[in-house]
Coordinates of C-alpha atoms in Angstrom, one line a residue:
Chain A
X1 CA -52.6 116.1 2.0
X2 CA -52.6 115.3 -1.2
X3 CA -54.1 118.3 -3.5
X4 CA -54.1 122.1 -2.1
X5 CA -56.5 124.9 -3.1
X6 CA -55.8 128.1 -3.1
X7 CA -57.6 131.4 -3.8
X8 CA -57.2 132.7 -7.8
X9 CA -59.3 135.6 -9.3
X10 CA -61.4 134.8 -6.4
X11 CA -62.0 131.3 -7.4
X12 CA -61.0 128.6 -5.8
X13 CA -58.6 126.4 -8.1
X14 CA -57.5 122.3 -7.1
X15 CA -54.0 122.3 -7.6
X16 CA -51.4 119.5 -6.6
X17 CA -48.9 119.6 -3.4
X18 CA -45.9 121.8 -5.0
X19 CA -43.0 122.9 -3.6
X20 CA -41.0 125.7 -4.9
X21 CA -37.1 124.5 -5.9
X22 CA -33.8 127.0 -6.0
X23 CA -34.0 126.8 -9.8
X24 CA -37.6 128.2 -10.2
X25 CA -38.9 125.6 -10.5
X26 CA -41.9 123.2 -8.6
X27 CA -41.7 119.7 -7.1
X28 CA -44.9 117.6 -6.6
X29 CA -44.1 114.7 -4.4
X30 CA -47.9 112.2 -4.1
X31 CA -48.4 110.0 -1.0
X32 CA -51.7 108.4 -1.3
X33 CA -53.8 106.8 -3.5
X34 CA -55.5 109.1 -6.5
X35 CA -57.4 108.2 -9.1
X36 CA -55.7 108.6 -12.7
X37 CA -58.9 110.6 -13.7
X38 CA -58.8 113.0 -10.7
X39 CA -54.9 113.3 -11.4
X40 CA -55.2 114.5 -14.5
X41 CA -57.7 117.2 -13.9
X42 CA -55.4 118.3 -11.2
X43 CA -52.3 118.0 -13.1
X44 CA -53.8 120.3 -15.9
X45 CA -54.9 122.7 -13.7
X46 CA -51.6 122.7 -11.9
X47 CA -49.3 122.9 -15.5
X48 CA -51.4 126.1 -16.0
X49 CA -51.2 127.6 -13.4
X50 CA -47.7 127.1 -12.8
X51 CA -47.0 127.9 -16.8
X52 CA -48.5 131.5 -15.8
X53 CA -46.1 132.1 -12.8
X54 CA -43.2 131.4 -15.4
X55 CA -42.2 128.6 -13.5
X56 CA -39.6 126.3 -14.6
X57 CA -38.7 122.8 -14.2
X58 CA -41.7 121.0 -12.6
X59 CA -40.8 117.7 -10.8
X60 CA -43.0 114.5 -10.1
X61 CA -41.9 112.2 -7.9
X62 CA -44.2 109.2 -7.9
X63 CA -43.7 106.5 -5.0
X64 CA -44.2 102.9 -7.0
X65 CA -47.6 102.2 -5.0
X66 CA -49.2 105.4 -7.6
X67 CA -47.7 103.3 -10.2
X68 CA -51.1 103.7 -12.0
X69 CA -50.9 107.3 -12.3
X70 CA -47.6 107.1 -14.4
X71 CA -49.3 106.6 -17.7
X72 CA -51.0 110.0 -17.3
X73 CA -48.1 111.8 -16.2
X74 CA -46.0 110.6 -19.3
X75 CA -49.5 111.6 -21.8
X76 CA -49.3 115.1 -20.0
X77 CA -46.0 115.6 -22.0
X78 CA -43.9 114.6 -18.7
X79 CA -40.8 112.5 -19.2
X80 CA -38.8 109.8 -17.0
X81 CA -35.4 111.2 -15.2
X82 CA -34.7 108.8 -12.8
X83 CA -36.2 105.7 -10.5
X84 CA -35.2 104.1 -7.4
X85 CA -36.4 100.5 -6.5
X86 CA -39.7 102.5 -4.8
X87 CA -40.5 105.5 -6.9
X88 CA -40.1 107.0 -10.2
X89 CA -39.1 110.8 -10.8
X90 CA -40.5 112.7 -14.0
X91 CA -40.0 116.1 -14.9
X92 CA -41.7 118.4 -17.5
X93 CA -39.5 122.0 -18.5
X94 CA -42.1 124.4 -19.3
X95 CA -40.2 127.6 -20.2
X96 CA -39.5 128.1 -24.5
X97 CA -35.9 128.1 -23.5
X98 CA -32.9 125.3 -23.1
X99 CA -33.7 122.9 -20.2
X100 CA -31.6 122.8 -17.0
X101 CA -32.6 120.0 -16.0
X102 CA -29.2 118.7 -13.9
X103 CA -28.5 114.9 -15.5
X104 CA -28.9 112.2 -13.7
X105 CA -26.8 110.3 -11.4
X106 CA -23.9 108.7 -14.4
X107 CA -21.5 106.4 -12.5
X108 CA -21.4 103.6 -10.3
X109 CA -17.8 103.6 -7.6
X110 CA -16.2 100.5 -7.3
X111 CA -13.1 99.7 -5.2
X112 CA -10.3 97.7 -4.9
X113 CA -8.1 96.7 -2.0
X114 CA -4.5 96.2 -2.1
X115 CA -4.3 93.9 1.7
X116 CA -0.5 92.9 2.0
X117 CA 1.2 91.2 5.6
X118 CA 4.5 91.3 6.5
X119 CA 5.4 88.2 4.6
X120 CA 4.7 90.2 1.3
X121 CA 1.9 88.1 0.5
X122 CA -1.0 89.8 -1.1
X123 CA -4.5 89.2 -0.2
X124 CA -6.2 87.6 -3.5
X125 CA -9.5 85.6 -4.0
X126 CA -11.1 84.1 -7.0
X127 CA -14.5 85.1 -7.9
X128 CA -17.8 82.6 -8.5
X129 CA -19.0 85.3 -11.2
X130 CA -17.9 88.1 -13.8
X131 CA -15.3 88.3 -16.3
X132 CA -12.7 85.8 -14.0
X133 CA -14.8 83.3 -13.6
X134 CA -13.6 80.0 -13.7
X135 CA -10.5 81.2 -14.9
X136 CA -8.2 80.5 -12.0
X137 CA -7.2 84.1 -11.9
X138 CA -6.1 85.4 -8.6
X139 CA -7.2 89.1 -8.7
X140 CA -7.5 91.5 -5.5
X141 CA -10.9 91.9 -3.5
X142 CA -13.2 94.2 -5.7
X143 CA -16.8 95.5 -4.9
X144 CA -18.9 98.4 -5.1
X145 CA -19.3 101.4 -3.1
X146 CA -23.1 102.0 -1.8
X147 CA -25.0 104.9 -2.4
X148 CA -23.9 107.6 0.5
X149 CA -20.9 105.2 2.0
X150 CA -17.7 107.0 1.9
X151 CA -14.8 105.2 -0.1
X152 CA -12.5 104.6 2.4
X153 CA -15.5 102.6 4.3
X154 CA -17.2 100.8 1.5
X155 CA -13.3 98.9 0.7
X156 CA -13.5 98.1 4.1
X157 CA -16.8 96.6 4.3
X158 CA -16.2 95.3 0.9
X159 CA -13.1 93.5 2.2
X160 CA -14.2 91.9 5.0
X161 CA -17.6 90.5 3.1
X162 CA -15.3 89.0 1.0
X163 CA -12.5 87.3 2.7
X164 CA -13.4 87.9 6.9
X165 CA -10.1 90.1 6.9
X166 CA -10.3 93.4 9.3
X167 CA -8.1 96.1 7.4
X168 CA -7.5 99.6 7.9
X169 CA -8.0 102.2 5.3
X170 CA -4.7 104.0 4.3
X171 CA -4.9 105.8 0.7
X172 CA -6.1 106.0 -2.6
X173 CA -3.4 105.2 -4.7
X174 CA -5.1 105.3 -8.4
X175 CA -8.4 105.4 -10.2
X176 CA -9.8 104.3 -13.3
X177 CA -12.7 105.4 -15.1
X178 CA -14.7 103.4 -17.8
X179 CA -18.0 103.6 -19.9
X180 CA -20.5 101.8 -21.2
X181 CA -19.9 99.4 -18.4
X182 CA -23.9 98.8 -17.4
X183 CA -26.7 100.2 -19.0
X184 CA -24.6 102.7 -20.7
X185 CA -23.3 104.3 -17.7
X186 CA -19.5 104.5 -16.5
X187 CA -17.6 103.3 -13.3
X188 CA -15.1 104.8 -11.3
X189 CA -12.8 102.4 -10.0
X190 CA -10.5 103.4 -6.5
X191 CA -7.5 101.2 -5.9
X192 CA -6.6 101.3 -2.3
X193 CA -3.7 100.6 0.1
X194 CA -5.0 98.9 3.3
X195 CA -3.7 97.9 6.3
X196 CA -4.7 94.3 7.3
X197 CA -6.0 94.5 10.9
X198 CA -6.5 90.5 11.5
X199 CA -5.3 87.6 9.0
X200 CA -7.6 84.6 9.5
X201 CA -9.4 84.3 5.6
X202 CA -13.4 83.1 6.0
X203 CA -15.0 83.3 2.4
X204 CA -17.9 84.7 1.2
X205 CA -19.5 81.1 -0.2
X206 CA -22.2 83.3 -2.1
X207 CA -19.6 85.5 -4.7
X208 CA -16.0 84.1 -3.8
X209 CA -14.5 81.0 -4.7
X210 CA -11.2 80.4 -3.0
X211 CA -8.7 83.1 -1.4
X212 CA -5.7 83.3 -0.2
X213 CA -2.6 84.9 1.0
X214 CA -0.4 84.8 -2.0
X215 CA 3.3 86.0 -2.4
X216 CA 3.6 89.1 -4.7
X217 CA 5.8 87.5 -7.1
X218 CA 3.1 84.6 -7.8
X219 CA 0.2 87.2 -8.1
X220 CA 2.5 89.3 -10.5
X221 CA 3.2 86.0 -12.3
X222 CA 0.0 85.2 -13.3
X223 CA -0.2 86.1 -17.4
X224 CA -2.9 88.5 -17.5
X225 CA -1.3 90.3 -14.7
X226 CA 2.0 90.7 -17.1
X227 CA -0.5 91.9 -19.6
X228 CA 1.3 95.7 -19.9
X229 CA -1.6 98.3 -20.4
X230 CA -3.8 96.1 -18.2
X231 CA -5.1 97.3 -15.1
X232 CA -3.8 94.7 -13.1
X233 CA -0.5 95.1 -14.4
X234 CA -0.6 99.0 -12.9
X235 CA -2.1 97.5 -10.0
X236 CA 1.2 95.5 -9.2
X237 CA 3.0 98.5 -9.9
X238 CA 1.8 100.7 -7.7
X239 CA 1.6 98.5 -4.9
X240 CA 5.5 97.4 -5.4
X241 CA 5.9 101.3 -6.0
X242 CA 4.3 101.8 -2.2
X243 CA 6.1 99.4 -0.5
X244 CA 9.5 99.7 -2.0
X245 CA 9.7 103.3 -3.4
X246 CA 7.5 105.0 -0.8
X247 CA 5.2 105.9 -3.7
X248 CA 2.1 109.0 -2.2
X249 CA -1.3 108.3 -3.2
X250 CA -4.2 110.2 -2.2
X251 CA -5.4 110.8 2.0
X252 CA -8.6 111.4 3.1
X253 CA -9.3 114.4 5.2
X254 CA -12.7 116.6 7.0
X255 CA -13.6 119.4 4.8
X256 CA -17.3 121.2 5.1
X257 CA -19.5 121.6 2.0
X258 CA -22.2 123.8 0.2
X259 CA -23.6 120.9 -0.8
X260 CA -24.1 118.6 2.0
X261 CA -24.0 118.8 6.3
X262 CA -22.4 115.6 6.9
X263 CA -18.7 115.5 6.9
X264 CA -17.4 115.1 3.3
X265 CA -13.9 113.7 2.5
X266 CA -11.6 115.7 0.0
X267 CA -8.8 113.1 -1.1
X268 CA -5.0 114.6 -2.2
X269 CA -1.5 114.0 -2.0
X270 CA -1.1 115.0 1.4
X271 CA 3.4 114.2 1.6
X272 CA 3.4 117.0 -1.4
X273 CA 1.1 119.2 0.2
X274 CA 3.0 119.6 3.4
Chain B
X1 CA -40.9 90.8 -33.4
X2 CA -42.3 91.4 -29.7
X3 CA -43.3 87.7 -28.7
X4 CA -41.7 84.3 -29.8
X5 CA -43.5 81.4 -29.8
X6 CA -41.3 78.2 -28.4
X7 CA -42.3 74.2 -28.7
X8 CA -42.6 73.1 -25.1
X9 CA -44.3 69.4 -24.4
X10 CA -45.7 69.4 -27.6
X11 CA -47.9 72.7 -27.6
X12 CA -46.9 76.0 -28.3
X13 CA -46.2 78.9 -25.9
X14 CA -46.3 82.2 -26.7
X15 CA -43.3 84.3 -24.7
X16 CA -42.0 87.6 -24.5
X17 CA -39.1 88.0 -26.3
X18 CA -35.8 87.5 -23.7
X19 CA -32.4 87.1 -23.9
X20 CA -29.7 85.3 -21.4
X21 CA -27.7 87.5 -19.3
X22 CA -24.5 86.4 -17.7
X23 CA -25.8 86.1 -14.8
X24 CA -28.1 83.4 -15.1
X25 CA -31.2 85.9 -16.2
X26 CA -33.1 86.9 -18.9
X27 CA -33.5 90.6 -20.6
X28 CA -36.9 91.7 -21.8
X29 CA -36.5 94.5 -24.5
X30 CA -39.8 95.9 -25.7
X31 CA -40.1 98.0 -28.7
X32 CA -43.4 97.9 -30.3
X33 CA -47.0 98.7 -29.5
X34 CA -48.7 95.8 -26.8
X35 CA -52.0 96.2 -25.2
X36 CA -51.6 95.3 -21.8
X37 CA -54.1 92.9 -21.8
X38 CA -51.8 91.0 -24.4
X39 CA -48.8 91.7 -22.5
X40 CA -50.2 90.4 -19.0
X41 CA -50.9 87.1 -20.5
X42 CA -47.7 86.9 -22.0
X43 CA -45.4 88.0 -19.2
X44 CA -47.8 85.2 -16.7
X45 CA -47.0 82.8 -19.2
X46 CA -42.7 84.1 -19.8
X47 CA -42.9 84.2 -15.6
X48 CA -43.6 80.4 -15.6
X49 CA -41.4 79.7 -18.1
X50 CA -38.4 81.6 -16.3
X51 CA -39.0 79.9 -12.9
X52 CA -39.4 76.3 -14.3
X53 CA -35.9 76.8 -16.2
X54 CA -34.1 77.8 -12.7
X55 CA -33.7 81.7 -14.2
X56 CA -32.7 84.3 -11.3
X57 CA -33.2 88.2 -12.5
X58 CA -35.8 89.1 -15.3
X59 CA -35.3 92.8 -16.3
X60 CA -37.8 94.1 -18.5
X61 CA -37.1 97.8 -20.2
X62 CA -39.8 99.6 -21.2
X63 CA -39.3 102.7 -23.7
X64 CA -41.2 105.5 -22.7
X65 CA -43.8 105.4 -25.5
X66 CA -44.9 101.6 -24.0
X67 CA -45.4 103.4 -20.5
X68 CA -49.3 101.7 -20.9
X69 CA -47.2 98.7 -19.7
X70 CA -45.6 100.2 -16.3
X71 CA -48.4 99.5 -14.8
X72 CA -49.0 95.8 -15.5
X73 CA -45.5 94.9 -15.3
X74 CA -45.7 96.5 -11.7
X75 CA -48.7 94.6 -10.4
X76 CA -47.1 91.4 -11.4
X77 CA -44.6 91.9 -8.7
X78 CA -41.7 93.7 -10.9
X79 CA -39.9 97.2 -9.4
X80 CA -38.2 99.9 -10.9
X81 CA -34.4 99.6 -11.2
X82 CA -34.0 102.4 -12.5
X83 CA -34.5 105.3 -15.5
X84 CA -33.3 107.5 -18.3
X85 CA -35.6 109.9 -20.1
X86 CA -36.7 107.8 -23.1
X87 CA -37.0 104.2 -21.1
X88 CA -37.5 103.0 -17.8
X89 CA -36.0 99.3 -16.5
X90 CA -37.7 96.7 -14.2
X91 CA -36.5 94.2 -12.6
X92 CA -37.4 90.8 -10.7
X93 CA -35.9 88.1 -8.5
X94 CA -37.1 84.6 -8.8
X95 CA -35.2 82.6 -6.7
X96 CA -35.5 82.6 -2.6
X97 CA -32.1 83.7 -2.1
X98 CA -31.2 86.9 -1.7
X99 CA -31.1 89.2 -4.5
X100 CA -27.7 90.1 -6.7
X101 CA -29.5 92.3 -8.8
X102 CA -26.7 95.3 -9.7
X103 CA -26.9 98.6 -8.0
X104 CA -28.2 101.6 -10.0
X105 CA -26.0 104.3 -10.4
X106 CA -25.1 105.9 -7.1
X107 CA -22.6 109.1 -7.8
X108 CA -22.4 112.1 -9.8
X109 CA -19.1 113.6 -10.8
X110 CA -18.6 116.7 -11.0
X111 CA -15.1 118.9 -11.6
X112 CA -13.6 122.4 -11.2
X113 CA -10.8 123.7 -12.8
X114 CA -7.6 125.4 -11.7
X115 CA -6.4 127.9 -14.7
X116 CA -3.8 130.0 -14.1
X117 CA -1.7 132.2 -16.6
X118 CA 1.7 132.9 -16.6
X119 CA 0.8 136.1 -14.1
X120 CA 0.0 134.4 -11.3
X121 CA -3.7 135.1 -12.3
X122 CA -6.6 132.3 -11.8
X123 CA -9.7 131.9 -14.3
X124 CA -12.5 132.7 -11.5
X125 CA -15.9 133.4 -12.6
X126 CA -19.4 134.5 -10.7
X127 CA -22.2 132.3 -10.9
X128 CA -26.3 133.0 -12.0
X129 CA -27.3 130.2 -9.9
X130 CA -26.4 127.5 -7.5
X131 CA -25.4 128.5 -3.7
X132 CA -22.6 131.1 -4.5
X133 CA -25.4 133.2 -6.4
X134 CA -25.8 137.1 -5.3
X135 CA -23.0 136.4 -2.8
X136 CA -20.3 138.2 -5.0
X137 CA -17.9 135.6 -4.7
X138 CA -15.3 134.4 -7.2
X139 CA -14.9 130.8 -7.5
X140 CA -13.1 128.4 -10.5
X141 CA -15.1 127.3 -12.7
X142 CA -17.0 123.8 -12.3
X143 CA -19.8 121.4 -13.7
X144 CA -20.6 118.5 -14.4
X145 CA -19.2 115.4 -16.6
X146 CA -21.7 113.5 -18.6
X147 CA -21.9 109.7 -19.3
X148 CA -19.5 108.2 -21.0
X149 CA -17.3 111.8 -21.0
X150 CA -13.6 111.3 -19.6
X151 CA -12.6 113.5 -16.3
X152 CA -10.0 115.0 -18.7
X153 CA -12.5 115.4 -21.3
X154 CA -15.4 116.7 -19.2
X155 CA -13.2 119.6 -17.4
X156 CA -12.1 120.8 -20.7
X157 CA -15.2 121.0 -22.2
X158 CA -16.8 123.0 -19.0
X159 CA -14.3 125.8 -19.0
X160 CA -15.0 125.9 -22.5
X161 CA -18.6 126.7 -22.5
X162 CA -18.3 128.9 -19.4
X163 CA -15.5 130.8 -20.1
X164 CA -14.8 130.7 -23.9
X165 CA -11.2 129.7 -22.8
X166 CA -9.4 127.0 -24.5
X167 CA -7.6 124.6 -22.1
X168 CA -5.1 121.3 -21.9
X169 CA -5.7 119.1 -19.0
X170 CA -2.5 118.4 -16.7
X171 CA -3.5 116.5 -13.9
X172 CA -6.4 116.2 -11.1
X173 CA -4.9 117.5 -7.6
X174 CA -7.3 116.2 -5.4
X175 CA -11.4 114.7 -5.4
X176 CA -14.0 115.1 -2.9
X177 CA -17.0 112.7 -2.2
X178 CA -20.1 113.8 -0.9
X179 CA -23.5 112.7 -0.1
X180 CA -26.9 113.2 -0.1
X181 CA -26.4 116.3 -2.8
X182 CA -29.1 115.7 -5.2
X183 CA -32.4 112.9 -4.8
X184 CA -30.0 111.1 -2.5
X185 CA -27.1 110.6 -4.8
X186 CA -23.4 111.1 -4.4
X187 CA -20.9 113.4 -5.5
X188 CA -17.3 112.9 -6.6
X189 CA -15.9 116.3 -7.3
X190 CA -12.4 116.5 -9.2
X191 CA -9.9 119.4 -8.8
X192 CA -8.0 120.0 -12.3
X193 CA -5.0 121.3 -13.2
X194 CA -5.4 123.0 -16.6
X195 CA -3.4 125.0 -18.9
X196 CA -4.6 127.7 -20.7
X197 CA -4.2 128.0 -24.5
X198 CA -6.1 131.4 -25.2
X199 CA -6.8 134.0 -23.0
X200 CA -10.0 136.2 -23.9
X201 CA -13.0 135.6 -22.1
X202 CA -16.2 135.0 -23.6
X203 CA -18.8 134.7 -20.9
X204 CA -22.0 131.7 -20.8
X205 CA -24.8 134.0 -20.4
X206 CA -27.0 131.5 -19.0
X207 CA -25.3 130.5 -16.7
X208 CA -22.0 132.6 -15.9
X209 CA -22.6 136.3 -14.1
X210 CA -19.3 137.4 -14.6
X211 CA -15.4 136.1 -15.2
X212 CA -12.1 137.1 -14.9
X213 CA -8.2 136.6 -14.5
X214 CA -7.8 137.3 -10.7
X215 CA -4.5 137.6 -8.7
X216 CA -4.4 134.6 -7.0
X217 CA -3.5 136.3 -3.7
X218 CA -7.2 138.1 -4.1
X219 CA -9.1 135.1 -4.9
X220 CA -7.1 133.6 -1.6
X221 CA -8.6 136.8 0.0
X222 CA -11.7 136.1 0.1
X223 CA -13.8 135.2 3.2
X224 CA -15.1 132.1 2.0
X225 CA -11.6 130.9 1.2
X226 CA -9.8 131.7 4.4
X227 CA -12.5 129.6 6.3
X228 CA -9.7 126.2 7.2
X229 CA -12.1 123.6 6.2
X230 CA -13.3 124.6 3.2
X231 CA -13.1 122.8 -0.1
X232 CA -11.8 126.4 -1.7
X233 CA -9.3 126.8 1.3
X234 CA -8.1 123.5 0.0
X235 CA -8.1 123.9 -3.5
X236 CA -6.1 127.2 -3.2
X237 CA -3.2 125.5 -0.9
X238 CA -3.5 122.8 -3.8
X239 CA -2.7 125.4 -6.4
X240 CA 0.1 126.7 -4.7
X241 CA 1.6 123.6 -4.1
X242 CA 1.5 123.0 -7.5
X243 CA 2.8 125.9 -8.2
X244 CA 5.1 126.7 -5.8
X245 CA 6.3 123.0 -4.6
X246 CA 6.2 120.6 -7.1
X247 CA 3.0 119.0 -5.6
X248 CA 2.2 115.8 -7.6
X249 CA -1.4 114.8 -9.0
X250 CA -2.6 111.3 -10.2
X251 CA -2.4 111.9 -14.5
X252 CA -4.3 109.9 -16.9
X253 CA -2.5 106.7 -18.7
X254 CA -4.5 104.7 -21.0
X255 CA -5.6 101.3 -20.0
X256 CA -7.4 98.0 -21.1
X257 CA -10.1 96.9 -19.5
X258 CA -12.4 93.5 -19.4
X259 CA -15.5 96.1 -18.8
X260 CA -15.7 97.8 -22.1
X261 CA -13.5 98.1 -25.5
X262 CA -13.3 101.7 -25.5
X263 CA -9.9 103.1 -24.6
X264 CA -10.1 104.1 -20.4
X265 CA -7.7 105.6 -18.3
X266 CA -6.0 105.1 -15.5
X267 CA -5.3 108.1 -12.9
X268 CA -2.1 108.1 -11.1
X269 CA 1.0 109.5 -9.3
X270 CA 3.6 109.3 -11.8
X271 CA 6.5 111.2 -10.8
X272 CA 6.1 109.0 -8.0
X273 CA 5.9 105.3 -9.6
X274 CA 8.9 106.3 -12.1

C-alpha cells in the first residue's frame, strides 16, 4: 500500500505511507511504481499535514526502481542524505529551528594482519593495485571490513582471500585514522595480531601479486619500512614489541547494547584490566 | 565546460567531460545546467567511447541542482554509490569481470567521554533524547565525530558543547563495534579518557536534560551499570582501572600516510611498546 487516507475535518485527505520515528519525526518508505504527478500531489498534501502536527525530520527513502520520482522530491525542497547501490534516502527538516538530522555514515574500517610462524617469518604479499604497486614492496595483507562484519572476522576473511592462509583472531594492537582518503570521507585502520591456523600460501590472482613468508628482519629492511613516522615502521614495532616484550593490545569481548540485539564486541586492554 | 569534443577517425565526437582514475576508470563531474535529452546523447556516445578504450568503472557525480539528470543516468544502467546532501554519485562497470568498484562508507564513530575531577567525581549528564530519555539515568557524555574530525578532536569538542567543560584528551580505554544502528550502518564507539581544565557546567539546552559532577561510586550505583554485560558496567571498571591500576590505553602518535597529506595519527599502547 502505497498512499493512506485518513479522516481530517471530516474530509478525507491522500497522504503517503508514514511512519512516526523516535525524534518526531516521519519516514515514508515507496514500494511500487507512482507517477511523478500523483507523487507530488501526495507529497504536498502530506508536508502539510505533517508541518501542522509539528512534525520534525521527514524521511524519504526511495528504492532506485522510483528513480523517476527523485526529481520531484528534490523540487519539493527535499535534500540527498545518503544512497546505497538500490535506493536513495532524502530528508526535508520542517521545524524553524536547527536540524538534527544525525550525519551520515563518515568512515570506511580497514584492517591489517600481522600473520607470523614460528620461524619468525611474517606473512607479506605484494599488491596488483594502489599506492604499492609495482613497487616491489612487501607490505602485510590489508582489506576492508564489510558493512555489519565484526573486525576480528573481516581480517580473517580478508586474510584468507588474499593469501589461502587460515589464522585466528588474537587482538587489536593499534589503529590509525585518516581523512580525505575517498570522497572526502576518513578510514579507520585496525592492525591485528593473528594466529596462523594453516601455512600453505594460494594467491588471490585478481588483487595480489606475489606472497610470501618473509623473515622479519627482511620485511623490516625494506626502506619505506625504515621510514620513522611511517605506518609501517609502527607496524614493525609493535609486532617485535608483541612477540619479544609481551606488548597488550586490545581483546574482544560480548557486551549487550541499546543500540543493537546482536552481540556487539567492546575491544580493551584486557592484561591491565584484570 | 560540460562536454569536450575529441578527434576520433576523422570526425568529431562530442563527450562528457571525464577524467582517469587510478584504477583504470573515468570520473564524470557535472557542474552546469544539461537537458537530459542533451545529456542522454552524450553519455550513449561517452559509454561507447569508454568500452572501446578497455575502461572499467565510470562514476558520474551529480550535484544536487542537476538532479533532472538522476533519472537518465539511471535508465542507462548506472546505480547509486552513494550520497551527501548537495551531490549524489553513480557508478558503472563495463567489463564482465566482477566488479572492484570501492565500498561506500560503512561505519559511524561515535565517542564518550570519561571526566573525572580530582574528587573522585565523573562528568555525567541526562539526556533529551535517544534511549536513556525519561529513564533518569546518568550517563558520560557522548556523540558523534564528523568527517575528517580526529577521535581526539571529536571527544573534545562533544564535551564541549554539552557540558560547557573544557577538556585535554589522554587516551581512548577501550572501542565497541556494533551493527545495524542506523539505515544498516555500523558503529565504532570510543571510550576517552579526558582531563578536565574548568569545572562549571554550562548545560546544551537542546540536547542535554541535566549534568553534573557525580561520585563515581553513585554513578557505579546505578541499575543499568551493575547489569555485567553492559557497555556502562565496562566503562566504569575501565575508569577505575585507570584510576586505580595503572590500566593502559592506545594514545595518539602522529603518522605519515600514502592515503592523504594531512597529519594522521596512530593509536597505541605506549607504556607498553617503550
Amino acid at each position: 500500500m502505497d498512499q493512506v487516507t485518513i479522516e481530517n475535518c471530516d474530509e478525507k485527505v491522500q497522504l503517503l505511507p508514514a511512519i512516526n520515528d523516535d525524534y518526531g519525526g516521519v519516514v515514508v518508505e515507496l514500494k511500487e511504481h507512482m507517477e511523478s504527478d500523483v507523487f507530488l500531489t501526495l507529497l504536498k498534501t502530506s508536508m502539510s499535514q505533517w508541518t501542522s502536527q509539528g512534525k520534525k525530520g521527514v524521511w524519504i527513502k526511495l528504492p532506485i526502481h522510483l528513480v523517476n520520482l527523485v526529481e520531484t522530491t528534490v523540487k519539493e525542497g527535499f535534500w540527498y542524505h545518503h544512497a546505497e547501490r538500490d535506493y536513495l534516502m532524502l530528508v526535508n527538516w520542517i521545524p524553524k529551528t536547527t536540524s538534527t538530522i544525525p550525519l551520515n555514515a563518515s568512515h570506511r574500517v580497514g584492517v591489517g594482519a600481522i600473520v607470523l610462524n614460528d620461524k619468525r617469518e611474517m606473512l607479506v604479499v605484494q599488491e596488483k593495485s594502489g599506492f604499492s604497486r609495482g613497487t616491489g614492496i612487501w607490505k602485510i595483507p590489508t582489506g576492508i571490513v564489510e558493512v555489519g562484519e565484526d573486525i576480528s572476522e573481516g581480517v580473517v576473511r580478508e586474510v584468507k582471500e588474499e593469501t589461502g592462509i587460515d589464522t585466528e583472531f588474537i587482538e587489536v594492537l593499534a589503529f590509525r585514522q585518516c581523512h580525505k582518503v575517498f570522497f572526502g570521507k576518513s578510514d579507520l585502520f585496525f592492525v591485528c595480531m593473528m594466529r596462523p591456523l594453516s601455512f600453505d600460501i594460494q594467491i588471490q590472482e585478481l588483487e595480489i601479486e606475489a606472497a610470501q613468508w618473509m623473515p622479519l628482519e627482511e620485511v623490516e629492511a625494506q626502506p619505506f619500512a625504515q621510514k620513522p613516522d611511517s605506518l609501517m615502521n609502527h607496524i614493525m614495532k609493535l609486532c617485535k614489541a608483541k612477540v619479544e616484550k609481551n606488548y597488550s593490545g586490545f581483546t574482544p569481548h560480548p557486551v549487550t547494547s541499546f543500540l543493537s540485539d546482536s552481540p556487539n564486541y567492546i575491544y580493551f586492554n584486557r592484561k591491565d584490566l584484570n
